[in-house]
CSV table of C-alpha atoms and ligand atoms in Angstrom, one decimal:
chain,number,residue,atom,x,y,z
A,670,MET,CA,-46.6,-1.8,16.1
A,671,VAL,CA,-49.7,-4.9,16.9
A,672,GLN,CA,-51.3,-6.1,14.6
A,673,PRO,CA,-55.5,-5.3,15.4
A,674,ILE,CA,-57.5,-8.4,15.5
A,675,ARG,CA,-60.4,-8.2,13.6
A,676,VAL,CA,-64.0,-9.2,16.3
A,677,ALA,CA,-67.2,-9.8,14.6
A,678,VAL,CA,-70.0,-9.9,16.6
A,679,THR,CA,-73.7,-10.0,15.6
A,680,GLY,CA,-76.8,-8.8,17.8
A,681,ALA,CA,-74.9,-5.7,18.5
A,682,ALA,CA,-77.3,-4.0,19.4
A,683,GLY,CA,-78.9,-5.7,21.5
A,684,GLN,CA,-79.0,-5.4,25.2
A,685,ILE,CA,-76.1,-8.5,26.1
A,686,GLY,CA,-74.8,-6.5,22.2
A,687,TYR,CA,-74.3,-2.8,24.4
A,688,SER,CA,-72.2,-4.3,27.3
A,689,LEU,CA,-69.6,-6.0,25.5
A,690,LEU,CA,-68.9,-4.0,22.5
A,691,PHE,CA,-67.1,-1.1,26.0
A,692,ARG,CA,-65.4,-3.5,27.6
A,693,ILE,CA,-63.5,-5.2,24.5
A,694,ALA,CA,-63.0,-2.2,22.6
A,695,SER,CA,-61.2,-0.7,26.2
A,696,GLY,CA,-59.0,-3.6,26.3
A,697,GLU,CA,-60.9,-5.5,28.8
A,698,MET,CA,-60.8,-8.7,26.5
A,699,LEU,CA,-58.4,-9.3,24.5
A,700,GLY,CA,-55.5,-7.0,26.7
A,701,PRO,CA,-54.4,-3.4,26.8
A,702,ASN,CA,-51.4,-4.0,24.2
A,703,GLN,CA,-54.0,-5.5,21.7
A,704,PRO,CA,-56.0,-3.2,19.0
A,705,VAL,CA,-59.4,-4.9,17.6
A,706,ILE,CA,-61.5,-3.9,14.4
A,707,LEU,CA,-65.3,-4.4,15.9
A,708,GLN,CA,-67.4,-6.1,13.2
A,709,LEU,CA,-70.8,-5.8,13.9
A,710,LEU,CA,-73.9,-8.4,12.4
A,711,GLU,CA,-77.5,-7.1,13.1
A,712,LEU,CA,-80.9,-7.1,11.5
A,713,PRO,CA,-82.6,-4.2,8.8
A,714,VAL,CA,-84.1,-3.2,11.3
A,715,ALA,CA,-82.1,-2.6,14.1
A,716,MET,CA,-79.7,-1.3,11.8
A,717,ASN,CA,-80.9,2.3,13.3
A,718,ALA,CA,-80.4,1.7,16.4
A,719,LEU,CA,-76.4,-0.2,15.7
A,720,GLU,CA,-75.7,3.3,14.1
A,721,GLY,CA,-76.1,4.8,17.2
A,722,VAL,CA,-74.6,2.7,19.1
A,723,ALA,CA,-71.5,2.5,16.9
A,724,MET,CA,-71.4,6.8,17.5
A,725,GLU,CA,-70.6,5.7,21.6
A,726,LEU,CA,-67.9,3.5,20.1
A,727,THR,CA,-66.6,6.3,18.6
A,728,ASP,CA,-67.2,9.6,20.8
A,729,CYS,CA,-65.3,6.9,24.5
A,730,GLY,CA,-62.5,7.8,22.3
A,731,TYR,CA,-60.8,4.1,22.7
A,732,PRO,CA,-57.2,3.8,21.7
A,733,LEU,CA,-57.4,0.4,21.3
A,734,LEU,CA,-60.0,0.5,18.9
A,735,HIS,CA,-58.9,0.8,15.5
A,736,GLY,CA,-62.4,0.6,13.5
A,737,ILE,CA,-65.8,-0.2,13.8
A,738,GLU,CA,-67.7,-2.0,11.0
A,739,MET,CA,-70.9,-2.1,10.2
A,740,ALA,CA,-73.6,-5.3,8.2
A,741,ASP,CA,-76.8,-6.7,8.3
A,742,SER,CA,-75.4,-9.6,6.3
A,743,PRO,CA,-73.0,-11.9,8.4
A,744,MET,CA,-71.2,-12.6,4.3
A,745,GLN,CA,-70.1,-9.3,5.1
A,746,ALA,CA,-69.7,-8.8,8.9
A,747,PHE,CA,-67.7,-12.4,9.7
A,748,GLU,CA,-65.1,-10.9,6.5
A,749,ASN,CA,-61.3,-11.7,8.2
A,750,ALA,CA,-63.1,-11.6,11.6
A,751,ASP,CA,-60.1,-13.4,13.8
A,752,VAL,CA,-63.0,-13.7,17.0
A,753,VAL,CA,-66.4,-14.5,16.2
A,754,MET,CA,-69.5,-13.9,19.5
A,755,LEU,CA,-72.5,-15.0,18.0
A,756,VAL,CA,-74.7,-13.2,20.1
A,757,GLY,CA,-77.7,-12.8,18.4
A,758,SER,CA,-81.1,-14.9,18.5
A,759,LYS,CA,-84.2,-15.2,18.8
A,760,PRO,CA,-85.5,-14.9,22.4
A,761,ARG,CA,-88.2,-17.8,23.1
A,762,GLY,CA,-91.6,-16.3,23.4
A,763,PRO,CA,-93.9,-16.7,25.7
A,764,GLY,CA,-95.4,-20.9,26.7
A,765,MET,CA,-92.3,-22.2,23.2
A,766,GLU,CA,-90.6,-25.0,24.3
A,767,ARG,CA,-87.1,-25.4,24.4
A,768,ALA,CA,-87.3,-27.8,21.1
A,769,ASP,CA,-89.6,-24.8,19.3
A,770,LEU,CA,-86.7,-22.3,20.1
A,771,ILE,CA,-84.3,-24.8,19.3
A,772,ARG,CA,-85.9,-24.9,15.1
A,773,GLU,CA,-86.5,-21.4,15.5
A,774,ASN,CA,-82.8,-19.7,16.1
A,775,GLY,CA,-81.3,-23.1,14.2
A,776,PRO,CA,-81.6,-21.6,10.5
A,777,ILE,CA,-79.7,-18.9,12.0
A,778,PHE,CA,-76.8,-20.4,13.1
A,779,VAL,CA,-76.9,-22.5,9.4
A,780,GLY,CA,-76.3,-19.4,7.5
A,781,GLN,CA,-73.8,-18.3,10.3
A,782,GLY,CA,-71.9,-21.0,10.0
A,783,LYS,CA,-71.8,-20.9,6.5
A,784,ALA,CA,-70.9,-17.9,6.4
A,785,ILE,CA,-67.6,-18.7,8.8
A,786,ASP,CA,-66.2,-20.9,6.7
A,787,ALA,CA,-66.7,-19.2,4.0
A,788,VAL,CA,-65.1,-15.8,5.1
A,789,ALA,CA,-63.6,-15.2,8.1
A,790,SER,CA,-59.8,-16.4,8.7
A,791,ALA,CA,-58.9,-19.8,8.6
A,792,ASP,CA,-58.2,-20.1,12.6
A,793,ALA,CA,-61.0,-18.3,13.6
A,794,LYS,CA,-61.9,-19.0,17.2
A,795,VAL,CA,-66.4,-18.7,17.7
A,796,VAL,CA,-68.6,-18.5,20.8
A,797,VAL,CA,-72.0,-19.0,20.6
A,798,VAL,CA,-74.1,-17.3,23.5
A,799,GLY,CA,-77.2,-16.8,21.8
A,800,ASN,CA,-78.8,-20.1,23.2
A,801,PRO,CA,-79.8,-22.9,23.0
A,802,CYS,CA,-76.1,-22.4,22.8
A,803,ASN,CA,-74.6,-25.6,22.7
A,804,THR,CA,-77.0,-26.4,19.8
A,805,ASN,CA,-76.4,-23.0,18.3
A,806,CYS,CA,-72.8,-24.3,18.5
A,807,LEU,CA,-73.4,-28.1,16.7
A,808,ILE,CA,-75.3,-25.7,14.3
A,809,ALA,CA,-72.5,-23.2,13.1
A,810,ALA,CA,-69.7,-26.0,13.4
A,811,ALA,CA,-72.0,-28.1,10.8
A,812,GLN,CA,-71.4,-26.2,8.1
A,813,ALA,CA,-67.6,-25.7,8.3
A,814,SER,CA,-64.9,-27.4,6.7
A,815,ARG,CA,-62.1,-25.3,6.5
A,816,VAL,CA,-62.5,-23.5,9.5
A,817,PRO,CA,-61.2,-26.7,12.5
A,818,LEU,CA,-64.5,-28.3,14.8
A,819,ALA,CA,-62.3,-27.1,17.9
A,820,ASN,CA,-62.1,-23.3,17.0
A,821,PHE,CA,-66.6,-24.0,17.6
A,822,THR,CA,-67.6,-22.8,21.6
A,823,ALA,CA,-70.8,-22.2,23.4
A,824,MET,CA,-71.0,-20.7,26.2
A,825,THR,CA,-70.6,-21.9,30.1
A,826,ARG,CA,-69.3,-19.0,31.6
A,827,LEU,CA,-71.8,-17.1,32.8
A,828,ASP,CA,-73.4,-20.2,34.8
A,829,HIS,CA,-68.7,-20.8,35.6
A,830,ASN,CA,-69.2,-17.0,37.6
A,831,ARG,CA,-72.5,-17.6,38.6
A,832,SER,CA,-71.1,-20.8,41.1
A,833,VAL,CA,-68.2,-18.7,42.1
A,834,GLY,CA,-70.4,-15.9,43.2
A,835,GLN,CA,-72.4,-17.9,45.4
A,836,ILE,CA,-69.8,-19.5,47.6
A,837,ALA,CA,-68.0,-16.5,47.6
A,838,GLU,CA,-70.7,-15.0,48.8
A,839,LYS,CA,-72.2,-17.7,51.6
A,840,SER,CA,-68.7,-17.9,52.6
A,841,ASN,CA,-67.8,-14.2,53.1
A,842,SER,CA,-65.1,-14.2,50.4
A,843,THR,CA,-64.0,-12.6,47.9
A,844,ALA,CA,-64.8,-14.3,44.3
A,845,ALA,CA,-60.9,-14.3,43.5
A,846,GLU,CA,-60.4,-16.6,46.5
A,847,VAL,CA,-62.4,-19.0,44.8
A,848,ARG,CA,-60.7,-21.6,42.5
A,849,ASN,CA,-61.6,-24.4,40.8
A,850,MET,CA,-65.9,-24.9,40.1
A,851,LEU,CA,-65.9,-26.6,37.3
A,852,ILE,CA,-69.9,-26.6,35.1
A,853,TRP,CA,-70.7,-29.7,32.6
A,854,GLY,CA,-72.8,-30.5,30.7
A,855,ASN,CA,-75.6,-28.6,28.4
A,856,HIS,CA,-76.4,-24.5,29.1
A,857,SER,CA,-79.9,-25.9,30.3
A,858,PRO,CA,-81.0,-26.8,34.1
A,859,THR,CA,-79.7,-30.1,33.4
A,860,MET,CA,-75.7,-28.0,33.5
A,861,VAL,CA,-74.4,-29.4,36.5
A,862,PRO,CA,-73.1,-27.4,38.9
A,863,ASP,CA,-69.4,-29.1,40.5
A,864,TYR,CA,-67.8,-27.8,43.8
A,865,SER,CA,-65.5,-31.5,44.4
A,866,ARG,CA,-62.0,-30.3,43.6
A,867,ALA,CA,-63.3,-26.4,44.2
A,868,THR,CA,-61.5,-24.5,47.0
A,869,VAL,CA,-62.8,-21.5,48.4
A,870,GLY,CA,-59.2,-19.5,50.7
A,871,GLY,CA,-57.5,-23.0,49.9
A,872,GLN,CA,-59.8,-24.5,52.0
A,873,PRO,CA,-62.3,-27.5,50.6
A,874,VAL,CA,-65.2,-26.0,49.4
A,875,ALA,CA,-67.4,-28.3,50.9
A,876,ASP,CA,-65.4,-28.5,54.4
A,877,ALA,CA,-65.8,-25.2,54.2
A,878,LEU,CA,-69.2,-24.6,53.2
A,879,PRO,CA,-72.7,-26.3,55.0
A,880,SER,CA,-73.2,-29.7,53.1
A,881,ASP,CA,-77.0,-29.2,52.8
A,882,TRP,CA,-76.8,-25.7,51.4
A,883,LEU,CA,-74.1,-27.0,48.4
A,884,HIS,CA,-77.0,-29.9,47.3
A,885,SER,CA,-80.2,-28.2,47.4
A,886,GLU,CA,-79.9,-24.8,47.5
A,887,PHE,CA,-76.7,-23.7,46.0
A,888,ASP,CA,-77.4,-26.4,43.3
A,889,THR,CA,-80.8,-24.6,42.6
A,890,THR,CA,-79.1,-21.2,42.9
A,891,VAL,CA,-77.2,-21.9,40.1
A,892,ARG,CA,-79.3,-23.7,37.7
A,893,THR,CA,-82.2,-21.5,37.9
A,894,ARG,CA,-79.8,-17.7,37.5
A,895,GLY,CA,-81.3,-17.1,34.1
A,896,LYS,CA,-84.8,-17.4,35.5
A,897,ALA,CA,-84.2,-15.7,38.6
A,898,ILE,CA,-82.8,-12.7,36.9
A,899,ILE,CA,-85.8,-12.3,34.7
A,900,ASN,CA,-88.1,-12.5,37.2
A,901,ALA,CA,-86.5,-9.2,39.2
A,902,ARG,CA,-85.1,-6.9,36.3
A,903,GLY,CA,-87.4,-8.0,33.5
A,904,LYS,CA,-85.0,-8.6,31.5
A,905,SER,CA,-82.6,-11.3,30.5
A,906,SER,CA,-79.6,-11.3,32.8
A,907,ALA,CA,-77.0,-8.8,30.2
A,908,ALA,CA,-74.2,-7.4,31.7
A,909,SER,CA,-73.6,-11.1,33.4
A,910,ALA,CA,-73.8,-12.1,30.1
A,911,ALA,CA,-71.3,-10.5,28.0
A,912,ASN,CA,-69.1,-10.5,31.4
A,913,ALA,CA,-68.9,-14.5,31.0
A,914,ALA,CA,-67.6,-13.8,27.2
A,915,ILE,CA,-65.3,-11.5,27.8
A,916,ASN,CA,-64.0,-13.8,30.4
A,917,HIS,CA,-64.3,-17.0,27.7
A,918,ILE,CA,-62.6,-15.2,25.2
A,919,HIS,CA,-59.8,-13.9,27.3
A,920,ASP,CA,-59.1,-16.6,28.8
A,921,TRP,CA,-58.7,-18.5,25.6
A,922,PHE,CA,-56.4,-16.0,24.9
A,923,LEU,CA,-54.3,-14.5,27.4
A,924,GLY,CA,-55.1,-17.8,29.2
A,925,THR,CA,-57.0,-19.8,32.5
A,926,GLY,CA,-54.3,-17.5,35.5
A,927,SER,CA,-54.5,-18.3,38.5
A,928,ASN,CA,-57.6,-21.8,38.4
A,929,ASP,CA,-55.8,-24.6,36.6
A,930,TYR,CA,-59.2,-24.7,34.6
A,931,VAL,CA,-62.7,-23.2,33.4
A,932,SER,CA,-65.2,-24.4,31.9
A,933,MET,CA,-66.3,-23.7,28.6
A,934,ALA,CA,-68.2,-26.0,25.9
A,935,VAL,CA,-66.6,-27.2,23.5
A,936,PRO,CA,-66.6,-30.7,21.4
A,937,SER,CA,-66.2,-33.6,22.6
A,938,ASP,CA,-63.5,-36.3,22.1
A,939,GLY,CA,-65.1,-38.7,23.7
A,940,SER,CA,-64.5,-38.0,27.7
A,941,TYR,CA,-65.8,-39.3,30.3
A,942,GLY,CA,-68.6,-40.6,28.3
A,943,VAL,CA,-69.9,-38.4,26.3
A,944,PRO,CA,-71.0,-38.4,23.1
A,945,GLU,CA,-67.9,-37.6,20.1
A,946,GLY,CA,-69.1,-33.4,18.7
A,947,LEU,CA,-72.1,-32.8,21.0
A,948,ILE,CA,-70.7,-29.3,22.1
A,949,TYR,CA,-70.2,-30.1,25.5
A,950,SER,CA,-69.1,-27.8,28.7
A,951,PHE,CA,-65.8,-29.3,29.7
A,952,PRO,CA,-62.9,-28.5,32.0
A,953,CYS,CA,-60.8,-26.6,30.0
A,954,ARG,CA,-56.7,-25.6,30.1
A,955,ILE,CA,-55.4,-22.9,28.4
A,956,THR,CA,-51.0,-22.6,28.7
A,957,ALA,CA,-51.3,-21.4,24.8
A,958,PRO,CA,-52.7,-18.5,23.0
A,959,TRP,CA,-56.0,-19.6,21.2
A,960,THR,CA,-55.4,-23.5,23.0
A,961,TYR,CA,-57.5,-25.1,25.1
A,962,GLU,CA,-57.3,-29.5,26.4
A,963,ILE,CA,-60.2,-31.0,28.3
A,964,VAL,CA,-58.6,-32.1,31.5
A,965,GLN,CA,-58.9,-35.5,31.7
A,966,GLY,CA,-58.7,-37.6,34.7
A,967,LEU,CA,-60.9,-35.6,37.6
A,968,GLU,CA,-62.4,-38.6,39.4
A,969,LEU,CA,-66.6,-38.5,39.2
A,970,ASN,CA,-68.5,-39.1,42.3
A,971,ASP,CA,-71.9,-41.8,40.8
A,972,ASP,CA,-74.3,-38.9,41.4
A,973,LEU,CA,-71.7,-36.7,39.5
A,974,GLN,CA,-71.2,-39.3,36.4
A,975,ALA,CA,-74.7,-39.8,36.4
A,976,ARG,CA,-76.1,-36.7,36.4
A,977,ILE,CA,-73.2,-35.5,33.6
A,978,GLN,CA,-74.6,-38.6,32.2
A,979,ARG,CA,-78.3,-36.8,31.8
A,980,SER,CA,-76.6,-33.9,30.4
A,981,ALA,CA,-75.3,-35.4,27.7
A,982,ASP,CA,-78.4,-37.6,26.6
A,983,GLU,CA,-80.9,-33.9,26.7
A,984,LEU,CA,-77.9,-32.8,23.8
A,985,SER,CA,-78.2,-36.1,22.3
A,986,GLN,CA,-82.0,-35.4,21.8
A,987,GLU,CA,-81.1,-31.4,21.2
A,988,ARG,CA,-78.7,-33.1,18.3
A,989,GLU,CA,-81.7,-35.3,16.4
A,990,THR,CA,-83.9,-32.4,17.3
A,991,VAL,CA,-81.9,-30.6,14.1
A,992,ALA,CA,-80.3,-33.1,12.7
A,993,GLU,CA,-81.6,-31.6,9.4
A,994,LEU,CA,-79.7,-28.9,9.8
A,995,LEU,CA,-76.4,-30.6,10.2
B,1530,NAX,P1,-81.5,-9.3,23.0
B,1530,NAX,O1,-82.8,-9.3,22.1
B,1530,NAX,O2,-81.1,-8.0,23.7
B,1530,NAX,O3,-80.6,-8.5,21.5
B,1530,NAX,C1,-80.0,-10.0,20.5
B,1530,NAX,C2,-80.1,-9.2,19.6
B,1530,NAX,O4,-80.3,-10.0,18.6
B,1530,NAX,C3,-81.2,-8.0,18.6
B,1530,NAX,O5,-80.5,-6.7,18.7
B,1530,NAX,C4,-81.2,-9.0,17.1
B,1530,NAX,O6,-81.9,-7.7,16.8
B,1530,NAX,C5,-80.0,-9.5,16.7
B,1530,NAX,N1,-80.2,-10.4,16.4
B,1530,NAX,C6,-81.0,-11.7,15.8
B,1530,NAX,N2,-81.4,-12.5,15.5
B,1530,NAX,C7,-80.1,-12.0,14.7
B,1530,NAX,C8,-79.0,-12.6,13.1
B,1530,NAX,N3,-80.1,-13.7,13.0
B,1530,NAX,N4,-78.5,-11.9,12.9
B,1530,NAX,C9,-77.8,-10.6,13.6
B,1530,NAX,N5,-78.4,-10.4,14.7
B,1530,NAX,C10,-79.9,-10.9,15.5
B,1530,NAX,O7,-80.8,-10.1,23.6
B,1530,NAX,P2,-79.5,-9.8,24.4
B,1530,NAX,O8,-80.7,-9.9,26.1
B,1530,NAX,O9,-78.3,-9.0,24.0
B,1530,NAX,O10,-79.7,-12.1,24.4
B,1530,NAX,C11,-79.0,-12.4,23.8
B,1530,NAX,C12,-78.7,-14.0,23.0
B,1530,NAX,O11,-78.4,-14.1,24.3
B,1530,NAX,C13,-80.2,-14.7,23.3
B,1530,NAX,O12,-80.3,-15.0,22.6
B,1530,NAX,C14,-80.0,-15.0,24.8
B,1530,NAX,O13,-81.0,-16.5,25.0
B,1530,NAX,C15,-78.4,-15.1,25.9
B,1530,NAX,N6,-78.2,-15.5,26.3
B,1530,NAX,C16,-77.3,-16.6,26.7
B,1530,NAX,C17,-76.4,-17.1,27.7
B,1530,NAX,C18,-75.1,-17.5,28.1
B,1530,NAX,O14,-74.7,-17.8,29.4
B,1530,NAX,N7,-75.5,-19.0,27.6
B,1530,NAX,C19,-77.3,-15.7,28.8
B,1530,NAX,C20,-77.6,-15.2,28.5
B,1530,NAX,C21,-78.4,-14.2,27.5
B,1530,NAX,O15,-80.1,-15.4,28.0
């Protein structure tokens, strides 16, 4: 009998939560033989809505779902959690600058980081989705002394998947034919979509697609896709964000498959000149469950190097903004 994995999810009654929980419970995230127990955290005001989501989960009759627990305090919700998915945070309001959002949401991640360190499994794996996800992750990780720093990650997989989708569409291929795309940096407009080693149908993307499109439209579309979706839908990306969170944890547990690496924001060890400790999106290779290595030695042209540095500078500034929370 395989022991259930305890998965804690915050903001569980929100938009992303509603697309995420059912897929975790069905086995899409941790595989078809892995039972799960969901530990769901919400604000007190949203507990009624969360009850409704839990009823629907029960009504699905998922064979792998071995329990649903609900709480309005992280100390309860994270108890013995093996995987912690930090989705809930305040959305950016009208007229709010990025720095305001960072200051607003920072304290949430202080409390949640402390709770992870106090009550989660000593080897809990954490992914931060709530924005600004890289710096929220930095804050949560700074509270932890028992759980290893390397276990704290943030999600740039949505940006990665968006770039795969754009290349597949433009080349009349399927997403499965696109390999080795990469996102460097912050989950913000300074992110760097890097197609320099990517292939489509075995051919370098740089040969398969027009360079003016790659340089301008592709790059801008990927970096501003979140805004375009809000403009079209009137709400931010939810199903695709949940899908990316599923992919992030799936690959961390079950491996990078046919890609040489995937994009994950992880604590920098100084690779590629990125200051140590920043939560930065790197090429990550996973060859054993719940491990990753930052792929070394990728050659970068001057333009990529400059942009990678710019995104690191932005994250250094964000680190200064939240210095008192670290
Ligand atoms: P919603 O506003 O629909 O849901 C958020 C939920 O979190 C709400 O139910 C709220 O009650 C809850 N919540 C707020 N503070 C909480 C706290 N301290 N503890 C527990 N629960 C709390 O937002 P949704 O569309 O689900 O998005 C969630 C987060 O994902 C936002 O911060 C959003 O910016 C971020 N995103 C990140 C993406 C990424 O690629 N990293 C892309 C999608 C998304 O924009």
